[in-house]
Coordinates of C-alpha atoms and ligand atoms in Angstrom, one line a residue:
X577 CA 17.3 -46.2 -11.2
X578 CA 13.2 -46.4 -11.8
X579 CA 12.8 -46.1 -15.6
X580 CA 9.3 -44.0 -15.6
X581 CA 9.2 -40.2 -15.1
X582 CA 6.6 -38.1 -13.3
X583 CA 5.5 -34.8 -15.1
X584 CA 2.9 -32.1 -13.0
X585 CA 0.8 -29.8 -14.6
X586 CA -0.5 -30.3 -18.3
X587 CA -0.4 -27.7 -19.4
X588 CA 1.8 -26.2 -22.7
X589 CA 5.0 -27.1 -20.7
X590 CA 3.8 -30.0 -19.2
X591 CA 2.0 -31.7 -22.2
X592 CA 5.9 -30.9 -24.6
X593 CA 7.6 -33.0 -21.7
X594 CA 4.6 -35.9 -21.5
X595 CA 5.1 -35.8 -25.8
X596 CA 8.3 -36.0 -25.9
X597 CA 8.7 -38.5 -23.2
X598 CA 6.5 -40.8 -24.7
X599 CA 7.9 -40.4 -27.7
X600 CA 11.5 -41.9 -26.5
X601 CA 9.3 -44.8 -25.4
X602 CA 10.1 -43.2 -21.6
X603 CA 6.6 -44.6 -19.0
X604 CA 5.2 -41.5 -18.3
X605 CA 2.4 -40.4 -15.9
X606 CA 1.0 -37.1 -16.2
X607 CA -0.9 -35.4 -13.1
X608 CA -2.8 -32.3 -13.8
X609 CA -5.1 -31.3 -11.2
X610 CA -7.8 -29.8 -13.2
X611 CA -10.6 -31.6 -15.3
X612 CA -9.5 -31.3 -18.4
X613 CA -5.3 -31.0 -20.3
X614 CA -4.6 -28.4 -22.2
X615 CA -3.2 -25.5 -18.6
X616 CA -4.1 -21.8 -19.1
X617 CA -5.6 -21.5 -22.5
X618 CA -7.8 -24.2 -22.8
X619 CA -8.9 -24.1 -19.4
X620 CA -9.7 -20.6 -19.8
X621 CA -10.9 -20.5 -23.2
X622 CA -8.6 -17.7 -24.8
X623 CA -9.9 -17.0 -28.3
X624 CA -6.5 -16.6 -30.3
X625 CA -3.3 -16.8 -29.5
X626 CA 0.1 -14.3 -30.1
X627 CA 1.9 -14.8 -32.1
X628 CA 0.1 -17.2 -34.9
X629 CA -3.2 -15.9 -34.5
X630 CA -4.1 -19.7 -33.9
X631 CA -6.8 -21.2 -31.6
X632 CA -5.8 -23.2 -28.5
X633 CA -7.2 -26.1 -29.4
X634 CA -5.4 -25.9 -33.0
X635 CA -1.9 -25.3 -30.9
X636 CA -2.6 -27.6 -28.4
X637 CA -4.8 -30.2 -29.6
X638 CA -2.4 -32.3 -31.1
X639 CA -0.5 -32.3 -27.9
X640 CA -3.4 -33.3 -26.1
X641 CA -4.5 -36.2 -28.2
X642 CA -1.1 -37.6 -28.6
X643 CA 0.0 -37.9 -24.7
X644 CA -3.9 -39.5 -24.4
X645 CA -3.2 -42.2 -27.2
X646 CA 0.3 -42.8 -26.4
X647 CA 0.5 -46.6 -24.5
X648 CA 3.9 -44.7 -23.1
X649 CA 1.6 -42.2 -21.0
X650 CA -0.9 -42.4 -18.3
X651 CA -2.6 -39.0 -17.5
X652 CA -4.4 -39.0 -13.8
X653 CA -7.0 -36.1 -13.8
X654 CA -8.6 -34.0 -11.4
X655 CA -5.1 -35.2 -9.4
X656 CA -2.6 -33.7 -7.2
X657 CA 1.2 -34.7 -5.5
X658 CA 0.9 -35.1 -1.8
X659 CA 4.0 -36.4 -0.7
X660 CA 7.3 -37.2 -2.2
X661 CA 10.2 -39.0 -0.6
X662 CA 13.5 -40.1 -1.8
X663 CA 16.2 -38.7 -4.4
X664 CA 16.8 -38.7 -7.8
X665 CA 16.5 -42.0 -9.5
X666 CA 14.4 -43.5 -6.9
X667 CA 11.3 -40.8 -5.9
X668 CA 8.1 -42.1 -4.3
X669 CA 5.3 -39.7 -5.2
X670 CA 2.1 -40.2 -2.9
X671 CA -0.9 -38.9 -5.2
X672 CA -4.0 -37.4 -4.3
X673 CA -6.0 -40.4 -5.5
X674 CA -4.2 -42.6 -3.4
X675 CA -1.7 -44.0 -5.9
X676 CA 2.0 -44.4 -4.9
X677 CA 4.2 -43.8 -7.8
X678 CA 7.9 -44.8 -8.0
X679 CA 9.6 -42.8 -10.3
X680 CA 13.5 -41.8 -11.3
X681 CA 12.8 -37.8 -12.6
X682 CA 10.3 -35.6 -12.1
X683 CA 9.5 -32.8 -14.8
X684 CA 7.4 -29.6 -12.6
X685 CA 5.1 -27.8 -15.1
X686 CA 2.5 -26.1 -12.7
X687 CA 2.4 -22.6 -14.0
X688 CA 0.9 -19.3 -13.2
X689 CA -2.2 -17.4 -12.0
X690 CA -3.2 -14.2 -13.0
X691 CA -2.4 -11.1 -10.8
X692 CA -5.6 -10.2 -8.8
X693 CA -6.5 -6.9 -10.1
X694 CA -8.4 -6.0 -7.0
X695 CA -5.0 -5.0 -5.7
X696 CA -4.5 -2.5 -7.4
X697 CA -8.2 -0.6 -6.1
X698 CA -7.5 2.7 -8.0
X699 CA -8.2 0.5 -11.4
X700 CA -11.7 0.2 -10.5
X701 CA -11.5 -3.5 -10.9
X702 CA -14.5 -5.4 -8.5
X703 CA -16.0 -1.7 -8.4
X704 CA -17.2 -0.7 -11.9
X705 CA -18.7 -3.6 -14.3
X706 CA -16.9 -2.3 -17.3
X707 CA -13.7 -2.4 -16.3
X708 CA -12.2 -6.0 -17.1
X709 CA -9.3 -7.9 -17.5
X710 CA -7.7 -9.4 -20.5
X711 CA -8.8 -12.6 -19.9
X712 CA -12.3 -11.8 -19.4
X713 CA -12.3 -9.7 -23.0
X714 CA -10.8 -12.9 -24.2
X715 CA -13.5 -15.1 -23.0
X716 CA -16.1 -12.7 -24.2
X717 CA -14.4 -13.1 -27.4
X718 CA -14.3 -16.7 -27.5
X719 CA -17.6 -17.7 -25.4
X720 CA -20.1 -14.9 -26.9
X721 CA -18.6 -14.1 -29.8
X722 CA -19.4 -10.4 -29.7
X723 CA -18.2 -6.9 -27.7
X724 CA -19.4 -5.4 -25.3
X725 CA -20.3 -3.1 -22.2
X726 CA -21.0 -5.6 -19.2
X727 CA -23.1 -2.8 -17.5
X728 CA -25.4 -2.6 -20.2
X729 CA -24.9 -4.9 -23.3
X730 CA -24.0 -2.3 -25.9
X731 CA -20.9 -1.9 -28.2
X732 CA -18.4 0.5 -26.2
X733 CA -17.4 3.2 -28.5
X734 CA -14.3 3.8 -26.7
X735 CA -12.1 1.2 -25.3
X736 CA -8.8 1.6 -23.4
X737 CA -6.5 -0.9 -22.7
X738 CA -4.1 -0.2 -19.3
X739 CA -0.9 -2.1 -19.6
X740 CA 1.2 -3.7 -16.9
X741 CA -1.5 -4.1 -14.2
X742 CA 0.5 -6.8 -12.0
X743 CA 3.6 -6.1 -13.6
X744 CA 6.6 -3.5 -13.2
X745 CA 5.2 -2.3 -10.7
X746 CA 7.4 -1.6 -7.6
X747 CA 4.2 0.2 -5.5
X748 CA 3.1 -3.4 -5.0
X749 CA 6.6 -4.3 -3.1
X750 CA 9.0 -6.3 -5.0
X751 CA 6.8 -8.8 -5.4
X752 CA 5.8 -7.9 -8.9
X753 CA 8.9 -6.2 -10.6
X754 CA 9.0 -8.8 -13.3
X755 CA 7.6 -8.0 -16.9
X756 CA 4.7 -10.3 -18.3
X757 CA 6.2 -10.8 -21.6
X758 CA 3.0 -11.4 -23.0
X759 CA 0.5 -8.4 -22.4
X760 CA 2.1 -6.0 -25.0
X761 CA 1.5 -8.0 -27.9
X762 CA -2.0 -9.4 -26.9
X763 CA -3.0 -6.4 -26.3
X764 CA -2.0 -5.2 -29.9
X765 CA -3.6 -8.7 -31.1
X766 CA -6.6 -7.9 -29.5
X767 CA -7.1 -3.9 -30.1
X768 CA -6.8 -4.9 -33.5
X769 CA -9.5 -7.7 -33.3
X770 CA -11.5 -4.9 -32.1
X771 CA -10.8 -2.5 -34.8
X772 CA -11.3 -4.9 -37.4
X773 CA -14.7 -6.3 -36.6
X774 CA -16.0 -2.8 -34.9
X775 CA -14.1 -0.1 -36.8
X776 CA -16.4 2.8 -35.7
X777 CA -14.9 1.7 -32.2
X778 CA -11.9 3.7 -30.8
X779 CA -9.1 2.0 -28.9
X780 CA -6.2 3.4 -27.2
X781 CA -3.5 1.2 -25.1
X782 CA -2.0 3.3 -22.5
X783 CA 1.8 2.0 -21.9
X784 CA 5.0 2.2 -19.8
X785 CA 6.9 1.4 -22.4
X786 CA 5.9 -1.1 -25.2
X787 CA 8.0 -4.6 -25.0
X788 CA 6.8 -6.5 -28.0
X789 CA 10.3 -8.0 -28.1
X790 CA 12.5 -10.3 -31.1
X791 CA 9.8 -10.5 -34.2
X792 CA 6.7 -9.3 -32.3
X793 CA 7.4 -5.8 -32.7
X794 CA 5.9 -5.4 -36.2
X795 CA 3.0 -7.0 -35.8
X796 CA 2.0 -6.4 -32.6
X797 CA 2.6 -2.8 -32.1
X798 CA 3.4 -0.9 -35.4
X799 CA 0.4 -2.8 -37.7
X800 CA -2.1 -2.3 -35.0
X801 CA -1.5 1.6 -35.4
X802 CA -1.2 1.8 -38.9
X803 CA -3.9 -0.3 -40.3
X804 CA -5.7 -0.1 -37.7
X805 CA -5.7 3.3 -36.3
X806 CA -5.2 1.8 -32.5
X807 CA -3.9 4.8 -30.2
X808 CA -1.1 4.6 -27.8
X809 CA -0.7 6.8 -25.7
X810 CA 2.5 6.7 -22.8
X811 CA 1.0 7.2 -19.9
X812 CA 0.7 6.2 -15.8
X813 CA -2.6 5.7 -15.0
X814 CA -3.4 7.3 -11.8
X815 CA -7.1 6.4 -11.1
X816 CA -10.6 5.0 -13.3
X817 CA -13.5 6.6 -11.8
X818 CA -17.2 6.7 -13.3
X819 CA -19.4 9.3 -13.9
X820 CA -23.0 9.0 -13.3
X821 CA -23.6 11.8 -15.8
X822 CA -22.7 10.3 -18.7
X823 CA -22.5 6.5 -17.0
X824 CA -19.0 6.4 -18.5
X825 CA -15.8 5.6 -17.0
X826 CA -13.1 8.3 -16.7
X827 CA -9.5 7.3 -17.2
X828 CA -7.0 9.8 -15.5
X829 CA -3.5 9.7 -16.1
X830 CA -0.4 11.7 -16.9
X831 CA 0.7 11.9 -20.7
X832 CA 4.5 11.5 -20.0
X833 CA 5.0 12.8 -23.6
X834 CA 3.2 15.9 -23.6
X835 CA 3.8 16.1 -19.7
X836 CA 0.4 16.9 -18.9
X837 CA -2.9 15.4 -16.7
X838 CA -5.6 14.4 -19.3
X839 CA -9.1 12.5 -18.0
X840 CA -10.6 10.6 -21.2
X841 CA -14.1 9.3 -21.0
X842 CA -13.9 5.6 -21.7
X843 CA -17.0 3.0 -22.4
X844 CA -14.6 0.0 -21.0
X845 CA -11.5 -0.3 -19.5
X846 CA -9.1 -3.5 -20.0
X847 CA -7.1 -4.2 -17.5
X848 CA -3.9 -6.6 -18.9
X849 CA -2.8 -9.1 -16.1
X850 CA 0.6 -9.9 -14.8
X851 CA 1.9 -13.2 -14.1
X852 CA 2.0 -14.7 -10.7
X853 CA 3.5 -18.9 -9.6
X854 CA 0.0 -20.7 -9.2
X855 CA -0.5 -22.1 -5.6
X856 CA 0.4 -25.6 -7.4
X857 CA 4.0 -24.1 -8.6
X858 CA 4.5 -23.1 -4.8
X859 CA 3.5 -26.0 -3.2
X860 CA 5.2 -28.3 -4.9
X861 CA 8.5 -25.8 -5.0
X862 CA 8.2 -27.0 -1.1
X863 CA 7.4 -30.1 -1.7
X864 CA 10.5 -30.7 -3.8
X865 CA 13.1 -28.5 -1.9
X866 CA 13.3 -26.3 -5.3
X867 CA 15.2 -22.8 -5.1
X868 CA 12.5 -20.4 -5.5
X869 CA 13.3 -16.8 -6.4
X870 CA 13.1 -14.9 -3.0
X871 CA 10.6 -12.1 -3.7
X872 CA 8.5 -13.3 -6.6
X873 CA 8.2 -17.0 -5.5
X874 CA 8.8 -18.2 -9.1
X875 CA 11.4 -21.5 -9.3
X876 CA 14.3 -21.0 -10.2
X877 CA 16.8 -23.0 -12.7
X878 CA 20.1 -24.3 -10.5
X879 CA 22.8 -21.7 -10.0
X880 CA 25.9 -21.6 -12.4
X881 CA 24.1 -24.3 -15.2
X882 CA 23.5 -23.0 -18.4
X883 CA 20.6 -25.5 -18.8
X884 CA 17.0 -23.3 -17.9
X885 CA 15.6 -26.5 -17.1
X886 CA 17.8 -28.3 -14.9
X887 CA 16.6 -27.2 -11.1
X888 CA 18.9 -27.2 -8.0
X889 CA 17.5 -31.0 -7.0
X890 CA 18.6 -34.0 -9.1
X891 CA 16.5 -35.7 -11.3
X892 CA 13.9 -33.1 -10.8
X893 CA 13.6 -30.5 -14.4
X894 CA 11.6 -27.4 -14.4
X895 CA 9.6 -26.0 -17.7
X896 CA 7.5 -23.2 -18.8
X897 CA 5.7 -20.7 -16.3
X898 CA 6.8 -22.3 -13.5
X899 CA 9.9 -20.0 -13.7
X900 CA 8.5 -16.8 -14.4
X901 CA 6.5 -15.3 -17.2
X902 CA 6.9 -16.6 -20.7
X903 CA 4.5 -17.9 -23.7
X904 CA 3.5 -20.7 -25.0
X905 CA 5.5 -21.6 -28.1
X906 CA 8.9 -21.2 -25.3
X907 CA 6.9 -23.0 -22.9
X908 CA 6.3 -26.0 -25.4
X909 CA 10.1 -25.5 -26.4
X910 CA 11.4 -25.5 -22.5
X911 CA 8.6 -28.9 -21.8
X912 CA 10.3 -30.7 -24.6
X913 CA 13.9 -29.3 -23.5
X914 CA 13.0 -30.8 -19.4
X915 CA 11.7 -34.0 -20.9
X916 CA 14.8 -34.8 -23.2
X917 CA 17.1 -34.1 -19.9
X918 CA 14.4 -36.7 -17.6
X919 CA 15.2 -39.2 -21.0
X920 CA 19.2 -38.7 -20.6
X921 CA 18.7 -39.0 -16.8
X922 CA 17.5 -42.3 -17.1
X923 CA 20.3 -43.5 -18.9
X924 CA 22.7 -42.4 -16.7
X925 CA 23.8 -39.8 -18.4
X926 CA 25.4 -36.3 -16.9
X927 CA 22.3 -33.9 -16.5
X928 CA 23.3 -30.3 -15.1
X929 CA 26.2 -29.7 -12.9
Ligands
FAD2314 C1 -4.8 -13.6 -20.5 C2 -3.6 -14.3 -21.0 C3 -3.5 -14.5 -22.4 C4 -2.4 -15.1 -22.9 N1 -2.3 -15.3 -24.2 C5 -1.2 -15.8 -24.8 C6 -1.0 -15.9 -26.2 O1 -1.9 -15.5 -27.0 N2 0.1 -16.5 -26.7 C7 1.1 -17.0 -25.8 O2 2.1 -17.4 -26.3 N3 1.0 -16.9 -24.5 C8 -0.1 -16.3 -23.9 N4 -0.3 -16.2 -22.6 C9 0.8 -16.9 -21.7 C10 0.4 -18.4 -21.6 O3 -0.8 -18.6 -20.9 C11 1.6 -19.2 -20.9 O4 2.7 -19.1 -21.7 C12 1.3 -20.7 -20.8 O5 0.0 -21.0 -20.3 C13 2.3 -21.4 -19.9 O6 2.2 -22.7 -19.9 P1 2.5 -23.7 -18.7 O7 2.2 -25.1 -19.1 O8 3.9 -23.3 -18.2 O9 1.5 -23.2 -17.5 P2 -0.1 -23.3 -17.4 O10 -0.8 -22.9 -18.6 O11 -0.4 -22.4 -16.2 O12 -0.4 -24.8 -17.0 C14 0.0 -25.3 -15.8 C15 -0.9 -26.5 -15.5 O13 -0.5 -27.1 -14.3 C16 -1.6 -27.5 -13.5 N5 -1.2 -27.6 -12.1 C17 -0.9 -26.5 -11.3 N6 -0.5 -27.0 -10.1 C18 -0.6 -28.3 -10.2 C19 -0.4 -29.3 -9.2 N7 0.0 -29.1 -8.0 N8 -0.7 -30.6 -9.6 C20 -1.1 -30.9 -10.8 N9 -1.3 -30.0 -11.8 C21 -1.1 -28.7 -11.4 C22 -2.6 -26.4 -13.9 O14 -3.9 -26.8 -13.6 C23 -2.4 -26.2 -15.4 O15 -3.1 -27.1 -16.1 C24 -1.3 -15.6 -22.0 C25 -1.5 -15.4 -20.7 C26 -2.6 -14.7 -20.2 C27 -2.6 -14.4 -18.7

């Protein structure tokens, strides 16, 4: 049995299992394949983060600097897996870089990507500047600091936000039946960001159904209507087109309360992503022989163990959005959950079925 685990991806789930692994004194090596640690929200700069209201970096910079100054740990950058060969307790892992590792687990941590919101070509997306995703309000938060229409540069005084674009939604096959977990409750986060900083701003979230689930539901979706006067309104979205009149968008959809069409005139238009396995989380599903869930392509724990991060291969673990949609305190939770069951592994100890 080779005393030294392999974790890919660092990102929340991934950087959890390096901690944790180095922690219990376990030889580590960490292969992300971008430039930088830190997965999703660092890489993409999102400005504050459900359910805290923290920053990234204050979440996931202590992670970060303490799988870099841990002897235990060696991160390879900018890196990917090419090959692996053998089973549990004895895997070679051919890197990009040209390393050979030999290694006795391996913890998968690769994540998700963003549904492409070009897709779904009725939203406007790709068509009409001022309709953008969450993540791009996000960044404009967090790189500029300020709100605003990309077509011209002014404060939109009406903003709606369209829920589930990726997600529920059984018009793009069955593909994408899966909720995002996270887009009800950022999007209350963020309409309340706007409201707060721009209250002569109108916001209305156009929903399903709103899922801010366990504790989220108070903060999330009854304070941003009253304190901050943030409109929901239940209601499919059937098309965003623009009006050269006015150069603002329109938003039609169906009120499925009041049962009737309604077209809103909206300044932008935010679009709130569903979540998708990242090429890596695919690749390395084949790579590894991992049971991936038929129509989503998400992996999937082993059948008939109650463990979420034991995976159908031995000695391999899985954590965080790798499996499907989930956020980052749980994905922190399941990368220190896969790394403690690498550390049993090791020892010989019963891991799974
Ligand atoms: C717009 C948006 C906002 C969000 N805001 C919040 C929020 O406020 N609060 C919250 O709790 N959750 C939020 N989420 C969800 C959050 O992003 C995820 O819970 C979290 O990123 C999952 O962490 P992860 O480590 O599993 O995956 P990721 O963050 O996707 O990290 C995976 C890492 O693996 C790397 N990787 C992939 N493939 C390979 C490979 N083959 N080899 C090596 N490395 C690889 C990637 O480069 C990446 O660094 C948000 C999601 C979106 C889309």
């Amino acid at each position: 049995m080779e005393q030294s685990v392999l974790v890919i991806g660092g990102g929340p789930a991934g950087l959890s299992a390096a901690r944790t692994l180095g922690g219990l004194e376990v030889k580590t090596y960490l292969v992300e394949k971008a430039q930088k640690l830190g997965g999703r929200p660092i890489l993409e700069d999102y400005h504050t983060l459900i359910p805290r209201k923290m920053k990234p970096s204050q979440v996931l910079g202590p992670f970060i600097e303490e799988v870099q100054s841990n002897p235990n740990v060696e991160v390879f950058l900018n890196t990917e897996v090419e090959e692996v060969s053998g089973s549990g307790g004895n895997f070679s892992v051919k890197l990009s870089n040209g390393k050979t590792l030999k290694v006795g687990a391996i913890v998968v941590a690769t994540g998700f990507t963003h549904f492409d919101p070009k897709r779904k070509g009725e939203l406007g997306f790709g068509i009409y500047p001022d309709v953008i995703t969450n993540l791009q309000l996000e960044q404009m938060f967090s790189r500029e600091g300020k709100l605003y229409r990309p077509s011209n540069g002014e404060l939109p005084k009406r903003v709606a936000f369209v829920f589930c674009v990726g997600s529920r939604d059984r018009q793009l096959g069955v593909t994408n039946v899966h909720c995002c977990r996270y887009g009800c409750a950022l999007s209350g986060l963020q309409a309340m960001e706007i409201r707060q900083k721009y209250p002569e701003v109108d916001v209305f979230c156009y929903y399903m159904d709103v899922r801010t689930y366990g504790t989220w539901e108070y903060p999330f979706y009854w304070e941003p209507q009253e304190k901050f006067g943030v409109r929901y309104v239940r209601g499919r979205i059937a098309e965003i087109t623009y009006s050269p009149q006015d150069g603002r968008l329109r938003v039609k959809h169906e009120d499925t309360i009041v049962q009737r069409p309604a077209e809103i005139p909206m300044d932008l238009v935010v679009l709130v992503l569903g979540m998708e396995p990242s090429e890596g989380t695919k690749k390395v599903a084949k790579l590894l022989n991992l049971k991936q869930n038929p129509d989503s392509l998400f992996i999937e724990p082993a059948d008939e163990v109650g463990d979420p991060t034991v995976s159908n291969v031995e000695g391999v673990f899985i954590a965080g959005a790798c499996k499907g949609p989930i956020d980052i305190e749980s994905s922190i939770s399941d990368g220190r959950s896969a790394g403690v069951n690498a550390a049993l592994y090791l020892r010989g100890a019963k891991v799974g079925a």
